[in-house]
Amino acid sequence: MASLCINSSPFPPPSHPRKLTETSLSSSLLLHNNNNHSLGSSLKPIVVSGDPPSFVSAPGRRILAVGDLHGDLKQARYALEMAGVLSSDGQDLWIGGESVLVQLGDILDRGEDEIAILSLLRSLDQQAKAKGGAVFQVNGNHETMNVEGDFRYVDSGGFDECNDFLEYINGSKNDWEETFTGWVDVSERWKENRTMSKNYWGPWNLVKRQKGLIARSILFRPGGPLARELARHAVVLKVNDWIFCHGGLLPHHVAYGIERMNKEVSNYMRGLHENDNTVKLPFIATRGYDSVVWNRLYSRDSQDLVDYPDKQVFSMLEETLQAVGAKAMVVGHTPQTIGVNCKYNCSIWRIDVGMSSGVLNSRPEVLEIIDNNARVIRSKRDRHNELQAAAYT
């Protein structure tokens, strides 16, 4: 298991899309930070185990969790501003200090600024590490679907963004990291130039769609530049005493191995081949109603769980948490029309509020965890602006 101290040191950057070399962490690697900011901090460094990250020790940190974003950059920024980690001056600056932000997946599909959101989070991660904080993402079902070539839920603007982004990176002379993090700053201009261009394709909508489809296929196919970017993230992440995943972790997932699942999904996305020269997708994590990214067992209301009584679901959740040594689990995937909420003695938090304009266009909400005490941050403009709170021992 690899270990990495990230008080400020970034993960090894993925190779540029034109270079297919692989960068990985060696076993038991510990990178120490000597930046000046650490001199004024009383907190111990953040330590990450696994590649991609699977287990995170972040002593004393404020943890923020944000649910499904589905290509809505405006709502994503609003949520991050509410969380107190993103500046509200339009400069996309990290103001969260030593906080840890976790995004629960489903950045892709149903919106037109998917890559811009990925770029923003990568930029914030770099900035956060320089301040003693960190940004983590977990992959959801829409991330794995796109790497598999399933584009059923891609917005037309999403195909356009892929076409623009591919042209942008092909014309860039910078390395991948600088190119990728810079996209959020220029994507709006590319979009404006596209819509203002003469006739904007005119009657050639079929040609436009084909170009976008080809661009997306190049970017997201296993081993493609954006698939490799997604490969940096886990499907299950444990931060301190909390488990974060998109759909839900079950006992048989734990028995299979969290780090094993994360590594297999990451290798698939990177396009790494097994001995038989086929790229194998780990079904236990990404396929089926009870896989990690598709599971809705913990997110549905009791009346929807005909085959699983509440008592049985609670028992499975308790077994899972005990097996991984966690106090609670945070999931997305299933929009909660009542907002962020908890169930089963608040051992499960459901934080997908359908904030994207491509889903419910609801007001963003953020889960905040401090010293194992959780509360919901809601918009001050929301008439239901009381903060829910739950304490853990």
Tab-separated table of C-alpha atoms in Angstrom:
chain	number	residue	atom	x	y	z
A	1	MET	CA	0.000	0.000	0.000
A	2	ALA	CA	1.480	3.357	-0.979
A	3	SER	CA	1.470	6.225	1.502
A	4	LEU	CA	1.860	9.856	0.567
A	5	CYS	CA	2.061	12.917	2.780
A	6	ILE	CA	0.308	15.721	0.887
A	7	ASN	CA	0.446	18.731	3.125
A	8	SER	CA	1.440	20.522	-0.043
A	9	SER	CA	3.114	18.070	-2.397
A	10	PRO	CA	0.949	17.260	-5.431
A	11	PHE	CA	0.323	13.744	-6.710
A	12	PRO	CA	2.558	12.771	-9.606
A	13	PRO	CA	0.879	14.382	-12.635
A	14	PRO	CA	-0.610	12.134	-15.304
A	15	SER	CA	1.379	12.013	-18.481
A	16	HIS	CA	0.516	14.390	-21.261
A	17	PRO	CA	-2.072	12.854	-23.605
A	18	ARG	CA	0.545	12.592	-26.303
A	19	LYS	CA	2.803	10.599	-23.978
A	20	LEU	CA	1.569	7.233	-22.818
A	21	THR	CA	4.154	6.636	-20.105
A	22	GLU	CA	2.819	5.636	-16.689
A	23	THR	CA	3.579	7.412	-13.428
A	24	SER	CA	2.907	5.571	-10.188
A	25	LEU	CA	3.729	5.752	-6.525
A	26	SER	CA	6.186	3.266	-5.131
A	27	SER	CA	5.256	1.231	-2.079
A	28	SER	CA	5.425	3.082	1.267
A	29	LEU	CA	6.411	6.371	-0.389
A	30	LEU	CA	6.261	9.362	1.972
A	31	LEU	CA	6.772	12.851	0.575
A	32	HIS	CA	7.370	15.506	3.208
A	33	ASN	CA	6.381	19.139	2.899
A	34	ASN	CA	8.759	21.960	3.705
A	35	ASN	CA	6.592	24.894	2.620
A	36	ASN	CA	6.461	27.931	4.870
A	37	HIS	CA	2.719	27.601	5.488
A	38	SER	CA	3.296	24.480	7.577
A	39	LEU	CA	5.328	26.457	10.082
A	40	GLY	CA	2.194	28.241	11.261
A	41	SER	CA	-0.004	25.155	11.328
A	42	SER	CA	-0.600	23.031	14.388
A	43	LEU	CA	-2.276	20.271	12.360
A	44	LYS	CA	-0.487	17.086	11.417
A	45	PRO	CA	0.069	16.476	7.679
A	46	ILE	CA	-2.545	14.763	5.549
A	47	VAL	CA	-1.416	11.229	4.727
A	48	VAL	CA	-2.840	9.322	1.757
A	49	SER	CA	-2.574	5.574	1.229
A	50	GLY	CA	-3.181	3.888	-2.099
A	51	ASP	CA	-2.870	4.840	-5.731
A	52	PRO	CA	-5.476	6.020	-6.475
A	53	PRO	CA	-6.136	7.345	-2.957
A	54	SER	CA	-8.113	4.865	-0.847
A	55	PHE	CA	-7.434	5.833	2.763
A	56	VAL	CA	-6.805	9.357	4.008
A	57	SER	CA	-5.709	10.491	7.432
A	58	ALA	CA	-6.525	14.192	7.777
A	59	PRO	CA	-6.193	15.016	11.477
A	60	GLY	CA	-8.216	17.981	12.700
A	61	ARG	CA	-9.454	18.941	9.252
A	62	ARG	CA	-12.826	20.373	8.339
A	63	ILE	CA	-14.281	18.027	5.719
A	64	LEU	CA	-16.742	19.216	3.074
A	65	ALA	CA	-18.690	16.827	0.855
A	66	VAL	CA	-20.432	17.878	-2.370
A	67	GLY	CA	-22.754	15.644	-4.374
A	68	ASP	CA	-23.514	15.148	-8.074
A	69	LEU	CA	-22.711	18.146	-10.314
A	70	HIS	CA	-23.616	16.855	-13.797
A	71	GLY	CA	-21.898	19.441	-15.951
A	72	ASP	CA	-23.347	22.549	-14.271
A	73	LEU	CA	-20.371	24.816	-13.610
A	74	LYS	CA	-22.468	27.667	-12.230
A	75	GLN	CA	-24.103	25.461	-9.598
A	76	ALA	CA	-20.776	23.784	-8.825
A	77	ARG	CA	-19.174	27.151	-8.092
A	78	TYR	CA	-22.158	28.147	-5.974
A	79	ALA	CA	-21.851	24.968	-3.900
A	80	LEU	CA	-18.113	25.445	-3.392
A	81	GLU	CA	-18.610	29.067	-2.389
A	82	MET	CA	-21.247	27.966	0.131
A	83	ALA	CA	-18.759	25.445	1.474
A	84	GLY	CA	-16.281	28.253	2.046
A	85	VAL	CA	-13.553	26.803	-0.136
A	86	LEU	CA	-13.959	28.850	-3.349
A	87	SER	CA	-13.562	32.600	-3.652
A	88	SER	CA	-16.645	34.493	-4.828
A	89	ASP	CA	-14.679	37.027	-6.882
A	90	GLY	CA	-14.613	34.936	-10.046
A	91	GLN	CA	-10.903	34.140	-9.646
A	92	ASP	CA	-11.500	30.469	-8.710
A	93	LEU	CA	-9.176	30.687	-5.725
A	94	TRP	CA	-9.022	28.169	-2.889
A	95	ILE	CA	-9.980	29.896	0.358
A	96	GLY	CA	-10.567	26.734	2.391
A	97	GLY	CA	-7.184	26.747	4.112
A	98	GLU	CA	-6.462	23.278	5.492
A	99	SER	CA	-9.961	21.951	4.765
A	100	VAL	CA	-10.545	18.722	2.839
A	101	LEU	CA	-13.117	18.711	0.038
A	102	VAL	CA	-14.625	15.477	-1.271
A	103	GLN	CA	-16.749	15.431	-4.429
A	104	LEU	CA	-18.972	12.351	-4.748
A	105	GLY	CA	-18.848	11.764	-8.517
A	106	ASP	CA	-21.215	12.219	-11.475
A	107	ILE	CA	-19.545	15.340	-12.769
A	108	LEU	CA	-20.183	14.016	-16.275
A	109	ASP	CA	-23.352	13.984	-18.410
A	110	ARG	CA	-26.523	16.122	-18.472
A	111	GLY	CA	-24.588	19.404	-18.674
A	112	GLU	CA	-22.272	21.336	-20.968
A	113	ASP	CA	-19.348	22.236	-18.670
A	114	GLU	CA	-18.166	18.807	-17.520
A	115	ILE	CA	-14.480	19.219	-18.372
A	116	ALA	CA	-14.471	22.740	-16.935
A	117	ILE	CA	-15.634	21.344	-13.569
A	118	LEU	CA	-12.952	18.639	-13.666
A	119	SER	CA	-10.406	21.349	-14.468
A	120	LEU	CA	-11.636	23.563	-11.623
A	121	LEU	CA	-11.403	20.775	-9.047
A	122	ARG	CA	-7.891	19.855	-10.208
A	123	SER	CA	-6.828	23.493	-9.905
A	124	LEU	CA	-8.351	23.764	-6.436
A	125	ASP	CA	-6.570	20.581	-5.392
A	126	GLN	CA	-3.223	22.084	-6.345
A	127	GLN	CA	-4.012	25.282	-4.463
A	128	ALA	CA	-5.381	23.426	-1.432
A	129	LYS	CA	-2.251	21.336	-1.038
A	130	ALA	CA	-0.174	24.509	-0.872
A	131	LYS	CA	-2.310	25.547	2.109
A	132	GLY	CA	-2.301	22.213	3.901
A	133	GLY	CA	-5.686	21.065	2.561
A	134	ALA	CA	-6.745	18.726	-0.226
A	135	VAL	CA	-9.449	18.004	-2.794
A	136	PHE	CA	-10.548	14.449	-3.518
A	137	GLN	CA	-13.010	13.055	-6.035
A	138	VAL	CA	-14.637	9.664	-6.274
A	139	ASN	CA	-15.863	8.335	-9.593
A	140	GLY	CA	-19.575	7.731	-10.081
A	141	ASN	CA	-21.549	5.644	-12.544
A	142	HIS	CA	-21.509	8.390	-15.179
A	143	GLU	CA	-17.710	8.519	-15.099
A	144	THR	CA	-17.425	4.774	-15.610
A	145	MET	CA	-20.149	4.816	-18.294
A	146	ASN	CA	-18.285	7.396	-20.365
A	147	VAL	CA	-15.022	5.471	-20.187
A	148	GLU	CA	-16.986	2.450	-21.391
A	149	GLY	CA	-18.208	4.534	-24.358
A	150	ASP	CA	-21.787	4.866	-23.096
A	151	PHE	CA	-22.747	8.398	-24.141
A	152	ARG	CA	-26.539	8.114	-23.753
A	153	TYR	CA	-26.771	10.956	-21.249
A	154	VAL	CA	-24.322	13.379	-22.839
A	155	ASP	CA	-25.735	16.862	-23.389
A	156	SER	CA	-25.226	18.342	-26.860
A	157	GLY	CA	-23.143	21.061	-25.227
A	158	GLY	CA	-21.036	18.311	-23.669
A	159	PHE	CA	-20.092	17.034	-27.110
A	160	ASP	CA	-19.266	20.613	-28.143
A	161	GLU	CA	-17.026	21.071	-25.100
A	162	CYS	CA	-15.170	17.859	-25.959
A	163	ASN	CA	-14.550	19.101	-29.486
A	164	ASP	CA	-13.267	22.442	-28.196
A	165	PHE	CA	-11.134	20.826	-25.499
A	166	LEU	CA	-9.489	18.390	-27.885
A	167	GLU	CA	-8.568	21.266	-30.180
A	168	TYR	CA	-7.343	23.240	-27.169
A	169	ILE	CA	-4.996	20.535	-25.852
A	170	ASN	CA	-3.708	19.692	-29.321
A	171	GLY	CA	-2.722	23.346	-29.754
A	172	SER	CA	-1.186	23.738	-26.305
A	173	LYS	CA	2.572	23.871	-25.842
A	174	ASN	CA	2.331	23.473	-22.065
A	175	ASP	CA	2.514	20.227	-20.135
A	176	TRP	CA	-0.697	18.337	-19.399
A	177	GLU	CA	-1.170	19.627	-15.858
A	178	GLU	CA	-0.908	23.275	-16.817
A	179	THR	CA	-3.045	22.747	-19.901
A	180	PHE	CA	-5.761	20.881	-18.037
A	181	THR	CA	-6.028	23.225	-15.062
A	182	GLY	CA	-6.108	26.187	-17.433
A	183	TRP	CA	-9.213	24.958	-19.267
A	184	VAL	CA	-11.671	26.325	-16.697
A	185	ASP	CA	-10.266	29.821	-17.316
A	186	VAL	CA	-10.665	29.710	-21.100
A	187	SER	CA	-13.621	27.372	-21.652
A	188	GLU	CA	-16.209	30.159	-21.551
A	189	ARG	CA	-14.342	32.091	-24.239
A	190	TRP	CA	-14.166	29.001	-26.436
A	191	LYS	CA	-17.885	28.535	-25.970
A	192	GLU	CA	-18.586	32.141	-26.918
A	193	ASN	CA	-16.333	31.934	-29.978
A	194	ARG	CA	-18.118	28.776	-31.050
A	195	THR	CA	-21.595	30.260	-30.797
A	196	MET	CA	-20.500	33.490	-32.493
A	197	SER	CA	-18.705	31.811	-35.378
A	198	LYS	CA	-20.263	32.384	-38.754
A	199	ASN	CA	-23.474	30.365	-39.103
A	200	TYR	CA	-22.279	28.118	-36.243
A	201	TRP	CA	-22.298	25.072	-38.450
A	202	GLY	CA	-25.520	26.152	-40.146
A	203	PRO	CA	-27.311	23.093	-41.450
A	204	TRP	CA	-24.365	20.816	-40.663
A	205	ASN	CA	-25.652	19.636	-37.293
A	206	LEU	CA	-24.933	15.998	-38.140
A	207	VAL	CA	-21.319	16.825	-38.923
A	208	LYS	CA	-21.029	18.801	-35.695
A	209	ARG	CA	-22.399	15.907	-33.654
A	210	GLN	CA	-20.073	13.440	-35.347
A	211	LYS	CA	-17.068	15.636	-34.570
A	212	GLY	CA	-18.168	15.889	-30.947
A	213	LEU	CA	-18.729	12.143	-30.708
A	214	ILE	CA	-15.281	11.398	-32.118
A	215	ALA	CA	-13.667	13.938	-29.781
A	216	ARG	CA	-15.404	12.459	-26.740
A	217	SER	CA	-14.398	8.954	-27.750
A	218	ILE	CA	-10.755	10.015	-28.020
A	219	LEU	CA	-10.806	11.817	-24.682
A	220	PHE	CA	-12.644	9.230	-22.593
A	221	ARG	CA	-11.663	5.878	-24.071
A	222	PRO	CA	-9.482	3.756	-21.739
A	223	GLY	CA	-6.040	5.323	-21.899
A	224	GLY	CA	-7.423	8.593	-23.303
A	225	PRO	CA	-6.381	11.868	-21.643
A	226	LEU	CA	-9.589	12.399	-19.665
A	227	ALA	CA	-9.961	8.711	-18.815
A	228	ARG	CA	-6.463	8.888	-17.363
A	229	GLU	CA	-7.480	11.951	-15.410
A	230	LEU	CA	-10.468	10.097	-13.961
A	231	ALA	CA	-8.151	7.194	-13.167
A	232	ARG	CA	-6.514	9.371	-10.517
A	233	HIS	CA	-9.652	9.033	-8.401
A	234	ALA	CA	-11.076	6.173	-6.363
A	235	VAL	CA	-14.551	4.653	-6.340
A	236	VAL	CA	-14.359	4.282	-2.550
A	237	LEU	CA	-12.506	6.698	-0.282
A	238	LYS	CA	-12.126	6.616	3.481
A	239	VAL	CA	-11.243	9.927	5.122
A	240	ASN	CA	-10.642	9.594	8.851
A	241	ASP	CA	-13.717	7.738	10.147
A	242	TRP	CA	-15.922	8.393	7.132
A	243	ILE	CA	-16.530	6.412	3.946
A	244	PHE	CA	-17.288	8.313	0.735
A	245	CYS	CA	-18.619	6.595	-2.383
A	246	HIS	CA	-21.093	7.384	-5.117
A	247	GLY	CA	-23.727	4.667	-4.719
A	248	GLY	CA	-22.972	2.699	-1.590
A	249	LEU	CA	-20.514	0.230	-0.110
A	250	LEU	CA	-21.785	-3.245	0.812
A	251	PRO	CA	-20.225	-6.090	2.820
A	252	HIS	CA	-19.185	-8.074	-0.254
A	253	HIS	CA	-17.374	-5.010	-1.630
A	254	VAL	CA	-15.336	-4.790	1.562
A	255	ALA	CA	-14.564	-8.509	1.381
A	256	TYR	CA	-13.308	-8.036	-2.183
A	257	GLY	CA	-11.049	-5.190	-1.039
A	258	ILE	CA	-11.424	-1.416	-1.275
A	259	GLU	CA	-7.933	-0.748	-2.532
A	260	ARG	CA	-8.209	-3.686	-4.935
A	261	MET	CA	-11.401	-2.271	-6.475
A	262	ASN	CA	-9.928	1.216	-6.738
A	263	LYS	CA	-6.794	-0.106	-8.427
A	264	GLU	CA	-8.709	-2.268	-10.891
A	265	VAL	CA	-11.013	0.571	-11.953
A	266	SER	CA	-8.036	2.905	-12.260
A	267	ASN	CA	-6.074	0.411	-14.371
A	268	TYR	CA	-9.070	-0.064	-16.643
A	269	MET	CA	-9.401	3.691	-17.147
A	270	ARG	CA	-5.697	4.007	-17.814
A	271	GLY	CA	-5.991	1.323	-20.470
A	272	LEU	CA	-3.549	-1.015	-18.776
A	273	HIS	CA	-3.742	-4.556	-20.102
A	274	GLU	CA	-3.809	-7.832	-18.236
A	275	ASN	CA	-1.725	-10.815	-19.312
A	276	ASP	CA	-4.314	-11.844	-21.897
A	277	ASN	CA	-4.123	-8.381	-23.505
A	278	THR	CA	-7.720	-7.486	-22.682
A	279	VAL	CA	-8.776	-4.559	-20.544
A	280	LYS	CA	-10.986	-5.904	-17.774
A	281	LEU	CA	-13.615	-3.772	-16.078
A	282	PRO	CA	-14.239	-4.776	-12.438
A	283	PHE	CA	-17.977	-5.469	-12.413
A	284	ILE	CA	-18.195	-5.498	-8.622
A	285	ALA	CA	-17.406	-1.784	-8.586
A	286	THR	CA	-19.012	-0.518	-11.780
A	287	ARG	CA	-21.679	-2.867	-13.132
A	288	GLY	CA	-24.985	-4.085	-11.724
A	289	TYR	CA	-27.583	-2.734	-9.327
A	290	ASP	CA	-25.462	-3.674	-6.304
A	291	SER	CA	-22.117	-2.365	-7.572
A	292	VAL	CA	-20.421	0.488	-5.724
A	293	VAL	CA	-21.351	3.184	-8.239
A	294	TRP	CA	-24.930	1.970	-8.967
A	295	ASN	CA	-26.150	0.831	-5.541
A	296	ARG	CA	-29.208	2.755	-4.272
A	297	LEU	CA	-29.958	0.588	-1.248
A	298	TYR	CA	-29.074	3.283	1.273
A	299	SER	CA	-30.586	6.180	-0.665
A	300	ARG	CA	-34.154	5.137	-1.357
A	301	ASP	CA	-37.121	5.668	0.918
A	302	SER	CA	-38.375	2.713	2.929
A	303	GLN	CA	-41.436	2.197	0.737
A	304	ASP	CA	-39.198	1.717	-2.307
A	305	LEU	CA	-37.248	-1.116	-0.698
A	306	VAL	CA	-39.742	-3.930	-1.167
A	307	ASP	CA	-37.129	-6.683	-1.117
A	308	TYR	CA	-35.098	-5.217	1.742
A	309	PRO	CA	-36.806	-4.238	5.014
A	310	ASP	CA	-35.293	-1.264	6.825
A	311	LYS	CA	-33.931	-3.493	9.567
A	312	GLN	CA	-32.046	-5.611	7.024
A	313	VAL	CA	-30.608	-2.568	5.263
A	314	PHE	CA	-29.489	-1.087	8.572
A	315	SER	CA	-27.850	-4.378	9.486
A	316	MET	CA	-25.933	-4.448	6.177
A	317	LEU	CA	-24.821	-0.878	6.707
A	318	GLU	CA	-23.627	-1.587	10.230
A	319	GLU	CA	-21.751	-4.673	9.043
A	320	THR	CA	-20.070	-2.658	6.305
A	321	LEU	CA	-19.038	0.201	8.567
A	322	GLN	CA	-17.706	-2.154	11.196
A	323	ALA	CA	-15.672	-4.046	8.614
A	324	VAL	CA	-13.911	-0.867	7.443
A	325	GLY	CA	-13.689	0.774	10.856
A	326	ALA	CA	-15.879	3.729	9.904
A	327	LYS	CA	-18.521	5.680	11.823
A	328	ALA	CA	-20.624	6.757	8.849
A	329	MET	CA	-20.932	6.702	5.046
A	330	VAL	CA	-21.665	9.527	2.612
A	331	VAL	CA	-23.256	8.759	-0.779
A	332	GLY	CA	-24.623	10.569	-3.817
A	333	HIS	CA	-26.264	9.079	-6.930
A	334	THR	CA	-29.940	9.330	-5.918
A	335	PRO	CA	-31.419	12.869	-5.834
A	336	GLN	CA	-32.975	13.703	-2.487
A	337	THR	CA	-35.953	15.976	-3.043
A	338	ILE	CA	-35.954	16.935	0.651
A	339	GLY	CA	-32.308	17.971	0.500
A	340	VAL	CA	-29.277	16.457	2.178
A	341	ASN	CA	-30.421	14.093	4.899
A	342	CYS	CA	-29.316	11.176	7.069
A	343	LYS	CA	-30.827	7.843	8.022
A	344	TYR	CA	-30.165	4.806	10.217
A	345	ASN	CA	-29.087	6.854	13.240
A	346	CYS	CA	-27.261	9.149	10.838
A	347	SER	CA	-24.804	6.420	9.882
A	348	ILE	CA	-25.641	7.150	6.227
A	349	TRP	CA	-25.776	10.627	4.688
A	350	ARG	CA	-27.421	11.151	1.261
A	351	ILE	CA	-26.070	14.331	-0.332
A	352	ASP	CA	-27.171	14.306	-3.986
A	353	VAL	CA	-29.741	17.133	-4.170
A	354	GLY	CA	-30.011	17.191	-7.981
A	355	MET	CA	-28.466	20.653	-8.154
A	356	SER	CA	-27.593	20.526	-11.863
A	357	SER	CA	-29.917	22.288	-14.280
A	358	GLY	CA	-29.884	18.997	-16.177
A	359	VAL	CA	-31.439	17.186	-13.197
A	360	LEU	CA	-33.643	19.067	-10.679
A	361	ASN	CA	-31.925	22.473	-10.773
A	362	SER	CA	-32.300	22.580	-6.995
A	363	ARG	CA	-30.367	24.826	-4.675
A	364	PRO	CA	-26.961	23.400	-3.776
A	365	GLU	CA	-26.332	21.951	-0.330
A	366	VAL	CA	-23.073	20.831	1.242
A	367	LEU	CA	-22.264	18.442	4.070
A	368	GLU	CA	-19.738	19.707	6.599
A	369	ILE	CA	-17.948	17.366	9.017
A	370	ILE	CA	-15.898	18.679	11.935
A	371	ASP	CA	-14.635	16.327	14.640
A	372	ASN	CA	-17.163	13.707	13.519
A	373	ASN	CA	-20.008	16.207	13.905
A	374	ALA	CA	-21.965	16.645	10.667
A	375	ARG	CA	-24.225	19.450	9.561
A	376	VAL	CA	-25.848	20.574	6.325
A	377	ILE	CA	-24.904	23.932	4.853
A	378	ARG	CA	-27.840	25.398	2.962
A	379	SER	CA	-28.261	28.610	1.032
A	380	LYS	CA	-29.127	31.656	3.129
A	381	ARG	CA	-31.705	32.424	0.474
A	382	ASP	CA	-33.484	29.176	1.221
A	383	ARG	CA	-36.512	29.714	3.441
A	384	HIS	CA	-35.682	26.365	5.064
A	385	ASN	CA	-32.270	27.572	6.169
A	386	GLU	CA	-32.025	25.716	9.461
A	387	LEU	CA	-28.866	23.670	9.698
A	388	GLN	CA	-29.374	20.008	10.432
A	389	ALA	CA	-26.808	18.619	12.842
A	390	ALA	CA	-25.845	15.188	14.095
A	391	ALA	CA	-23.098	14.373	16.570
A	392	TYR	CA	-20.990	11.219	16.670
A	393	THR	CA	-18.966	9.814	19.500
